[in-house]
């Protein structure tokens, strides 16, 4: 039997058309490649993630090992970033702090996005009283600056890394909720949503199979930008003594330790501060490029 006959007898053996969603992401990637700044930011993020995963296994010293004899040494071949006031190797602490910082950033944003997307899509889809109640709660949360709201939450819950994640997630919720609500209001007016309702599809199916996939672009962009905000907020709380507690090698806490030695040993605060700037800048640059790439108004 010829191949042509097999294809006719079994139409499923024919070549399937490409997945339109896969093609859309290829278009997004092609746009992103043209933005050199975004590609640099994305490459830095990938580099930071790799360092956070494998870096702690290759550091020359343990991050909590003290050696008072070698305290406040300047950067050298033995200690690349120098040592702190307890003689601990700053390079090793910075590498270990990378995993802590990215863990806080990703965990808080994932938690805040999950809750915010749920409330935003429910609010936009059902409208009416449900929409009014949810949005007024979000307005109350948005009335407070993010860092002050996180500071108040951590003050009540107590200073710890887990409470920092909860605090950052809570002030991230209203941002995602409002973005998703606006996108949902636009998608639910489309004709195919009315067709699904006419066919008897349940609200659950319409929301999570037809509306949610069409509002993912702004969620991804906002999540990328929010990670930078989460890193800054978590570092700020640790700097104030409300985040990671000593001797945890968290960059904000390392900055707090180094502020007393800015004149005679500036390297103690310099390198943790540079790492915070690098991570925040990388996520902001990549987020801006991703926003432009996902904008349907921009041409390929």
mmCIF file of C-alpha atoms in Angstrom:
data_model
loop_
_atom_site.group_PDB
_atom_site.id
_atom_site.type_symbol
_atom_site.label_atom_id
_atom_site.label_comp_id
_atom_site.label_asym_id
_atom_site.label_seq_id
_atom_site.Cartn_x
_atom_site.Cartn_y
_atom_site.Cartn_z
ATOM 1 C CA UNK A 1 0.000 0.000 0.000
ATOM 2 C CA UNK A 2 1.407 3.364 -0.976
ATOM 3 C CA UNK A 3 2.058 6.210 1.487
ATOM 4 C CA UNK A 4 -0.647 8.278 -0.218
ATOM 5 C CA UNK A 5 -3.237 5.518 0.363
ATOM 6 C CA UNK A 6 -2.181 5.235 4.013
ATOM 7 C CA UNK A 7 -2.666 8.959 4.456
ATOM 8 C CA UNK A 8 -6.171 8.818 2.967
ATOM 9 C CA UNK A 9 -7.186 5.797 5.049
ATOM 10 C CA UNK A 10 -5.745 7.302 8.213
ATOM 11 C CA UNK A 11 -6.184 11.075 8.128
ATOM 12 C CA UNK A 12 -4.563 11.383 11.599
ATOM 13 C CA UNK A 13 -1.247 10.372 10.034
ATOM 14 C CA UNK A 14 -1.220 13.548 7.980
ATOM 15 C CA UNK A 15 1.053 16.379 9.050
ATOM 16 C CA UNK A 16 -0.677 18.485 11.676
ATOM 17 C CA UNK A 17 -0.688 22.262 11.383
ATOM 18 C CA UNK A 18 1.654 24.109 13.757
ATOM 19 C CA UNK A 19 0.316 25.078 17.158
ATOM 20 C CA UNK A 20 -0.743 28.758 16.936
ATOM 21 C CA UNK A 21 0.358 29.410 20.520
ATOM 22 C CA UNK A 22 3.816 28.013 19.767
ATOM 23 C CA UNK A 23 3.991 30.243 16.701
ATOM 24 C CA UNK A 24 2.974 33.258 18.795
ATOM 25 C CA UNK A 25 5.814 32.613 21.244
ATOM 26 C CA UNK A 26 8.229 32.272 18.324
ATOM 27 C CA UNK A 27 7.110 35.714 17.165
ATOM 28 C CA UNK A 28 7.604 37.090 20.685
ATOM 29 C CA UNK A 29 11.097 35.606 20.827
ATOM 30 C CA UNK A 30 11.996 37.054 17.432
ATOM 31 C CA UNK A 31 10.904 40.502 18.642
ATOM 32 C CA UNK A 32 12.811 40.034 21.879
ATOM 33 C CA UNK A 33 16.005 39.131 20.030
ATOM 34 C CA UNK A 34 15.968 42.517 18.318
ATOM 35 C CA UNK A 35 16.042 44.262 21.707
ATOM 36 C CA UNK A 36 19.688 44.010 22.761
ATOM 37 C CA UNK A 37 19.079 45.451 26.219
ATOM 38 C CA UNK A 38 16.345 42.896 26.920
ATOM 39 C CA UNK A 39 18.569 40.052 25.722
ATOM 40 C CA UNK A 40 21.363 41.229 28.010
ATOM 41 C CA UNK A 41 18.903 41.417 30.913
ATOM 42 C CA UNK A 42 17.549 37.942 30.135
ATOM 43 C CA UNK A 43 21.060 36.511 29.870
ATOM 44 C CA UNK A 44 21.976 38.031 33.230
ATOM 45 C CA UNK A 45 18.843 36.557 34.825
ATOM 46 C CA UNK A 46 19.699 33.122 33.443
ATOM 47 C CA UNK A 47 23.265 33.522 34.711
ATOM 48 C CA UNK A 48 22.039 34.528 38.178
ATOM 49 C CA UNK A 49 19.688 31.538 38.327
ATOM 50 C CA UNK A 50 22.509 29.150 37.397
ATOM 51 C CA UNK A 51 24.780 30.710 40.023
ATOM 52 C CA UNK A 52 22.024 30.460 42.635
ATOM 53 C CA UNK A 53 21.608 26.740 41.915
ATOM 54 C CA UNK A 54 25.187 25.519 41.536
ATOM 55 C CA UNK A 55 27.238 28.369 43.016
ATOM 56 C CA UNK A 56 26.931 27.407 46.710
ATOM 57 C CA UNK A 57 28.566 24.035 45.956
ATOM 58 C CA UNK A 58 31.742 25.667 44.613
ATOM 59 C CA UNK A 59 32.373 28.567 47.000
ATOM 60 C CA UNK A 60 35.884 28.565 48.507
ATOM 61 C CA UNK A 61 34.624 29.101 52.075
ATOM 62 C CA UNK A 62 31.513 28.400 54.114
ATOM 63 C CA UNK A 63 29.401 31.568 54.389
ATOM 64 C CA UNK A 64 29.188 31.450 58.194
ATOM 65 C CA UNK A 65 32.787 30.482 58.980
ATOM 66 C CA UNK A 66 34.368 33.216 61.107
ATOM 67 C CA UNK A 67 38.048 34.118 61.323
ATOM 68 C CA UNK A 68 38.526 37.225 63.461
ATOM 69 C CA UNK A 69 42.235 37.353 62.598
ATOM 70 C CA UNK A 70 41.362 38.076 58.942
ATOM 71 C CA UNK A 71 38.529 40.537 59.565
ATOM 72 C CA UNK A 72 37.997 43.515 57.230
ATOM 73 C CA UNK A 73 40.607 42.407 54.719
ATOM 74 C CA UNK A 74 40.546 44.138 51.341
ATOM 75 C CA UNK A 75 39.839 42.129 48.164
ATOM 76 C CA UNK A 76 42.723 39.839 47.280
ATOM 77 C CA UNK A 77 43.548 36.581 45.500
ATOM 78 C CA UNK A 78 42.595 34.650 48.629
ATOM 79 C CA UNK A 79 39.382 36.577 49.321
ATOM 80 C CA UNK A 80 38.079 37.984 46.024
ATOM 81 C CA UNK A 81 35.566 40.347 47.655
ATOM 82 C CA UNK A 82 37.482 40.738 50.915
ATOM 83 C CA UNK A 83 36.227 39.778 54.378
ATOM 84 C CA UNK A 84 33.677 41.318 56.722
ATOM 85 C CA UNK A 85 33.906 42.376 60.367
ATOM 86 C CA UNK A 86 33.831 38.727 61.483
ATOM 87 C CA UNK A 87 36.433 37.571 58.976
ATOM 88 C CA UNK A 88 33.864 35.805 56.799
ATOM 89 C CA UNK A 89 34.531 35.578 53.059
ATOM 90 C CA UNK A 90 32.238 38.096 51.356
ATOM 91 C CA UNK A 91 32.409 36.383 47.957
ATOM 92 C CA UNK A 92 31.116 33.114 49.431
ATOM 93 C CA UNK A 93 28.361 34.969 51.306
ATOM 94 C CA UNK A 94 27.323 36.870 48.168
ATOM 95 C CA UNK A 95 27.049 33.624 46.170
ATOM 96 C CA UNK A 96 24.998 31.950 48.904
ATOM 97 C CA UNK A 97 22.881 35.098 49.173
ATOM 98 C CA UNK A 98 21.995 34.825 45.470
ATOM 99 C CA UNK A 99 19.816 31.763 46.079
ATOM 100 C CA UNK A 100 18.126 33.445 49.064
ATOM 101 C CA UNK A 101 17.394 36.632 47.131
ATOM 102 C CA UNK A 102 15.980 34.863 44.064
ATOM 103 C CA UNK A 103 13.986 32.483 46.268
ATOM 104 C CA UNK A 104 12.332 35.414 48.026
ATOM 105 C CA UNK A 105 11.705 37.246 44.752
ATOM 106 C CA UNK A 106 10.207 34.323 42.846
ATOM 107 C CA UNK A 107 8.240 32.855 45.781
ATOM 108 C CA UNK A 108 6.618 36.133 46.796
ATOM 109 C CA UNK A 109 5.673 37.045 43.223
ATOM 110 C CA UNK A 110 4.273 33.574 42.445
ATOM 111 C CA UNK A 111 2.194 33.669 45.635
ATOM 112 C CA UNK A 112 0.995 37.239 45.061
ATOM 113 C CA UNK A 113 0.270 36.604 41.369
ATOM 114 C CA UNK A 114 -1.730 33.446 42.095
ATOM 115 C CA UNK A 115 -4.004 35.221 44.573
ATOM 116 C CA UNK A 116 -4.191 38.422 42.542
ATOM 117 C CA UNK A 117 -5.012 36.655 39.265
ATOM 118 C CA UNK A 118 -7.760 34.645 40.958
ATOM 119 C CA UNK A 119 -9.460 37.701 42.465
ATOM 120 C CA UNK A 120 -8.919 39.796 39.326
ATOM 121 C CA UNK A 121 -10.444 37.275 36.937
ATOM 122 C CA UNK A 122 -13.401 36.578 39.260
ATOM 123 C CA UNK A 123 -13.990 40.309 39.691
ATOM 124 C CA UNK A 124 -13.839 41.055 35.972
ATOM 125 C CA UNK A 125 -15.923 38.065 34.888
ATOM 126 C CA UNK A 126 -18.818 38.335 37.326
ATOM 127 C CA UNK A 127 -18.851 42.100 37.905
ATOM 128 C CA UNK A 128 -21.590 43.676 40.017
ATOM 129 C CA UNK A 129 -21.373 43.369 43.794
ATOM 130 C CA UNK A 130 -18.517 40.857 43.674
ATOM 131 C CA UNK A 131 -16.484 43.242 41.533
ATOM 132 C CA UNK A 132 -17.222 46.187 43.828
ATOM 133 C CA UNK A 133 -16.232 44.338 47.019
ATOM 134 C CA UNK A 134 -13.008 42.880 45.617
ATOM 135 C CA UNK A 135 -11.880 46.116 44.011
ATOM 136 C CA UNK A 136 -12.541 48.191 47.142
ATOM 137 C CA UNK A 137 -10.341 45.799 49.123
ATOM 138 C CA UNK A 138 -7.651 46.141 46.466
ATOM 139 C CA UNK A 139 -7.963 49.936 46.591
ATOM 140 C CA UNK A 140 -7.363 49.859 50.352
ATOM 141 C CA UNK A 141 -4.194 47.818 49.857
ATOM 142 C CA UNK A 142 -3.027 50.105 47.043
ATOM 143 C CA UNK A 143 -3.523 53.161 49.266
ATOM 144 C CA UNK A 144 -0.374 52.186 51.184
ATOM 145 C CA UNK A 145 3.082 52.360 49.597
ATOM 146 C CA UNK A 146 4.383 48.827 49.068
ATOM 147 C CA UNK A 147 7.378 49.090 51.395
ATOM 148 C CA UNK A 148 5.276 50.614 54.206
ATOM 149 C CA UNK A 149 2.616 47.910 53.868
ATOM 150 C CA UNK A 150 5.287 45.203 53.915
ATOM 151 C CA UNK A 151 6.929 46.876 56.907
ATOM 152 C CA UNK A 152 3.643 46.896 58.816
ATOM 153 C CA UNK A 153 2.917 43.249 57.987
ATOM 154 C CA UNK A 154 6.381 42.048 59.007
ATOM 155 C CA UNK A 155 6.184 44.106 62.198
ATOM 156 C CA UNK A 156 3.016 42.239 63.137
ATOM 157 C CA UNK A 157 4.124 38.770 62.007
ATOM 158 C CA UNK A 158 7.731 39.065 63.197
ATOM 159 C CA UNK A 159 11.047 39.265 61.416
ATOM 160 C CA UNK A 160 11.855 36.196 59.304
ATOM 161 C CA UNK A 161 12.411 35.262 55.684
ATOM 162 C CA UNK A 162 9.038 33.499 55.433
ATOM 163 C CA UNK A 163 7.198 36.547 56.770
ATOM 164 C CA UNK A 164 9.003 38.754 54.262
ATOM 165 C CA UNK A 165 7.710 36.522 51.455
ATOM 166 C CA UNK A 166 4.160 36.801 52.832
ATOM 167 C CA UNK A 167 4.424 40.582 53.181
ATOM 168 C CA UNK A 168 5.770 41.112 49.656
ATOM 169 C CA UNK A 169 3.125 38.743 48.254
ATOM 170 C CA UNK A 170 0.315 40.671 49.973
ATOM 171 C CA UNK A 171 1.290 44.046 48.528
ATOM 172 C CA UNK A 172 1.712 42.401 45.094
ATOM 173 C CA UNK A 173 -1.867 41.056 45.060
ATOM 174 C CA UNK A 174 -3.736 44.298 44.164
ATOM 175 C CA UNK A 175 -1.390 45.059 41.255
ATOM 176 C CA UNK A 176 -2.076 41.695 39.601
ATOM 177 C CA UNK A 177 -5.775 41.837 40.472
ATOM 178 C CA UNK A 178 -6.330 45.190 38.738
ATOM 179 C CA UNK A 179 -4.324 44.208 35.640
ATOM 180 C CA UNK A 180 -6.150 40.896 35.231
ATOM 181 C CA UNK A 181 -9.546 42.479 35.901
ATOM 182 C CA UNK A 182 -8.998 45.019 33.112
ATOM 183 C CA UNK A 183 -7.888 42.328 30.671
ATOM 184 C CA UNK A 184 -10.799 40.080 31.635
ATOM 185 C CA UNK A 185 -13.310 42.856 31.019
ATOM 186 C CA UNK A 186 -12.032 43.124 27.457
ATOM 187 C CA UNK A 187 -11.838 39.384 26.725
ATOM 188 C CA UNK A 188 -15.268 38.469 28.092
ATOM 189 C CA UNK A 189 -16.935 40.800 25.555
ATOM 190 C CA UNK A 190 -15.547 38.838 22.617
ATOM 191 C CA UNK A 191 -17.963 36.847 20.467
ATOM 192 C CA UNK A 192 -16.434 33.449 21.120
ATOM 193 C CA UNK A 193 -17.085 33.859 24.873
ATOM 194 C CA UNK A 194 -20.774 34.483 24.097
ATOM 195 C CA UNK A 195 -20.714 31.412 21.856
ATOM 196 C CA UNK A 196 -19.298 29.274 24.680
ATOM 197 C CA UNK A 197 -22.043 30.482 27.007
ATOM 198 C CA UNK A 198 -24.666 29.693 24.367
ATOM 199 C CA UNK A 199 -23.260 26.165 24.059
ATOM 200 C CA UNK A 200 -23.729 25.681 27.795
ATOM 201 C CA UNK A 201 -20.092 25.832 28.913
ATOM 202 C CA UNK A 202 -19.641 26.281 32.653
ATOM 203 C CA UNK A 203 -18.173 29.428 34.148
ATOM 204 C CA UNK A 204 -15.185 27.414 35.394
ATOM 205 C CA UNK A 205 -14.421 26.191 31.872
ATOM 206 C CA UNK A 206 -14.831 29.638 30.324
ATOM 207 C CA UNK A 207 -12.655 31.334 32.951
ATOM 208 C CA UNK A 208 -9.757 28.906 33.123
ATOM 209 C CA UNK A 209 -9.719 27.534 29.570
ATOM 210 C CA UNK A 210 -10.720 30.502 27.460
ATOM 211 C CA UNK A 211 -10.187 33.725 29.419
ATOM 212 C CA UNK A 212 -7.091 32.978 31.512
ATOM 213 C CA UNK A 213 -4.887 31.897 28.542
ATOM 214 C CA UNK A 214 -5.736 35.203 26.837
ATOM 215 C CA UNK A 215 -4.667 37.394 29.760
ATOM 216 C CA UNK A 216 -1.310 35.734 30.451
ATOM 217 C CA UNK A 217 0.810 38.301 28.597
ATOM 218 C CA UNK A 218 0.312 41.192 31.059
ATOM 219 C CA UNK A 219 0.654 38.730 33.952
ATOM 220 C CA UNK A 220 4.071 37.565 32.720
ATOM 221 C CA UNK A 221 5.301 41.124 32.190
ATOM 222 C CA UNK A 222 4.081 42.320 35.582
ATOM 223 C CA UNK A 223 5.551 39.263 37.315
ATOM 224 C CA UNK A 224 8.968 39.973 35.792
ATOM 225 C CA UNK A 225 8.893 43.595 36.930
ATOM 226 C CA UNK A 226 7.515 42.662 40.351
ATOM 227 C CA UNK A 227 10.451 40.336 41.043
ATOM 228 C CA UNK A 228 12.733 43.382 40.940
ATOM 229 C CA UNK A 229 10.434 45.197 43.384
ATOM 230 C CA UNK A 230 10.310 42.120 45.621
ATOM 231 C CA UNK A 231 14.118 41.902 45.731
ATOM 232 C CA UNK A 232 14.389 45.582 46.679
ATOM 233 C CA UNK A 233 11.692 45.301 49.334
ATOM 234 C CA UNK A 234 13.107 42.122 50.857
ATOM 235 C CA UNK A 235 16.591 43.655 50.965
ATOM 236 C CA UNK A 236 15.189 46.808 52.556
ATOM 237 C CA UNK A 237 13.385 44.838 55.259
ATOM 238 C CA UNK A 238 16.522 42.790 55.982
ATOM 239 C CA UNK A 239 18.531 46.018 56.133
ATOM 240 C CA UNK A 240 16.150 47.240 58.843
ATOM 241 C CA UNK A 241 16.502 43.972 60.755
ATOM 242 C CA UNK A 242 13.001 42.713 59.922
ATOM 243 C CA UNK A 243 13.929 40.179 57.248
ATOM 244 C CA UNK A 244 16.585 37.498 57.220
ATOM 245 C CA UNK A 245 18.242 37.232 60.608
ATOM 246 C CA UNK A 246 22.009 36.932 61.216
ATOM 247 C CA UNK A 247 24.101 35.042 60.305
ATOM 248 C CA UNK A 248 22.024 34.347 57.155
ATOM 249 C CA UNK A 249 23.993 35.674 54.127
ATOM 250 C CA UNK A 250 21.200 37.880 52.773
ATOM 251 C CA UNK A 251 22.324 40.921 50.793
ATOM 252 C CA UNK A 252 20.216 43.455 52.689
ATOM 253 C CA UNK A 253 21.491 42.166 56.025
ATOM 254 C CA UNK A 254 25.062 42.260 54.663
ATOM 255 C CA UNK A 255 24.528 45.908 53.707
ATOM 256 C CA UNK A 256 23.360 46.633 57.243
ATOM 257 C CA UNK A 257 26.542 45.053 58.637
ATOM 258 C CA UNK A 258 28.737 47.013 56.247
ATOM 259 C CA UNK A 259 27.295 50.481 56.850
ATOM 260 C CA UNK A 260 29.467 50.854 59.973
ATOM 261 C CA UNK A 261 32.638 50.326 57.903
ATOM 262 C CA UNK A 262 32.017 52.552 54.883
ATOM 263 C CA UNK A 263 35.153 54.614 55.503
ATOM 264 C CA UNK A 264 37.784 52.065 56.498
ATOM 265 C CA UNK A 265 36.379 48.990 54.673
ATOM 266 C CA UNK A 266 33.858 50.061 51.986
ATOM 267 C CA UNK A 267 34.038 46.664 50.253
ATOM 268 C CA UNK A 268 31.916 45.117 53.022
ATOM 269 C CA UNK A 269 28.845 47.015 51.765
ATOM 270 C CA UNK A 270 29.968 47.593 48.165
ATOM 271 C CA UNK A 271 29.652 44.078 46.753
ATOM 272 C CA UNK A 272 26.241 43.172 48.261
ATOM 273 C CA UNK A 273 24.947 46.550 47.084
ATOM 274 C CA UNK A 274 26.268 45.999 43.556
ATOM 275 C CA UNK A 275 24.591 42.586 43.408
ATOM 276 C CA UNK A 276 21.231 44.059 44.434
ATOM 277 C CA UNK A 277 21.581 46.712 41.722
ATOM 278 C CA UNK A 278 22.577 44.116 39.096
ATOM 279 C CA UNK A 279 19.654 41.770 39.840
ATOM 280 C CA UNK A 280 17.052 44.554 39.994
ATOM 281 C CA UNK A 281 18.381 46.173 36.813
ATOM 282 C CA UNK A 282 18.403 42.857 34.941
ATOM 283 C CA UNK A 283 14.762 42.088 35.774
ATOM 284 C CA UNK A 284 13.617 45.639 34.975
ATOM 285 C CA UNK A 285 15.389 45.721 31.607
ATOM 286 C CA UNK A 286 14.127 42.263 30.656
ATOM 287 C CA UNK A 287 10.605 43.134 31.825
ATOM 288 C CA UNK A 288 10.531 46.274 29.682
ATOM 289 C CA UNK A 289 11.719 44.321 26.647
ATOM 290 C CA UNK A 290 9.203 41.571 27.295
ATOM 291 C CA UNK A 291 6.404 44.126 27.515
ATOM 292 C CA UNK A 292 7.345 45.544 24.109
ATOM 293 C CA UNK A 293 7.634 42.046 22.589
ATOM 294 C CA UNK A 294 4.217 40.981 23.881
ATOM 295 C CA UNK A 295 2.535 44.170 22.679
ATOM 296 C CA UNK A 296 0.456 43.222 19.614
ATOM 297 C CA UNK A 297 0.766 46.764 18.266
ATOM 298 C CA UNK A 298 4.496 46.401 17.661
ATOM 299 C CA UNK A 299 5.537 44.941 14.319
ATOM 300 C CA UNK A 300 7.815 41.934 14.014
#
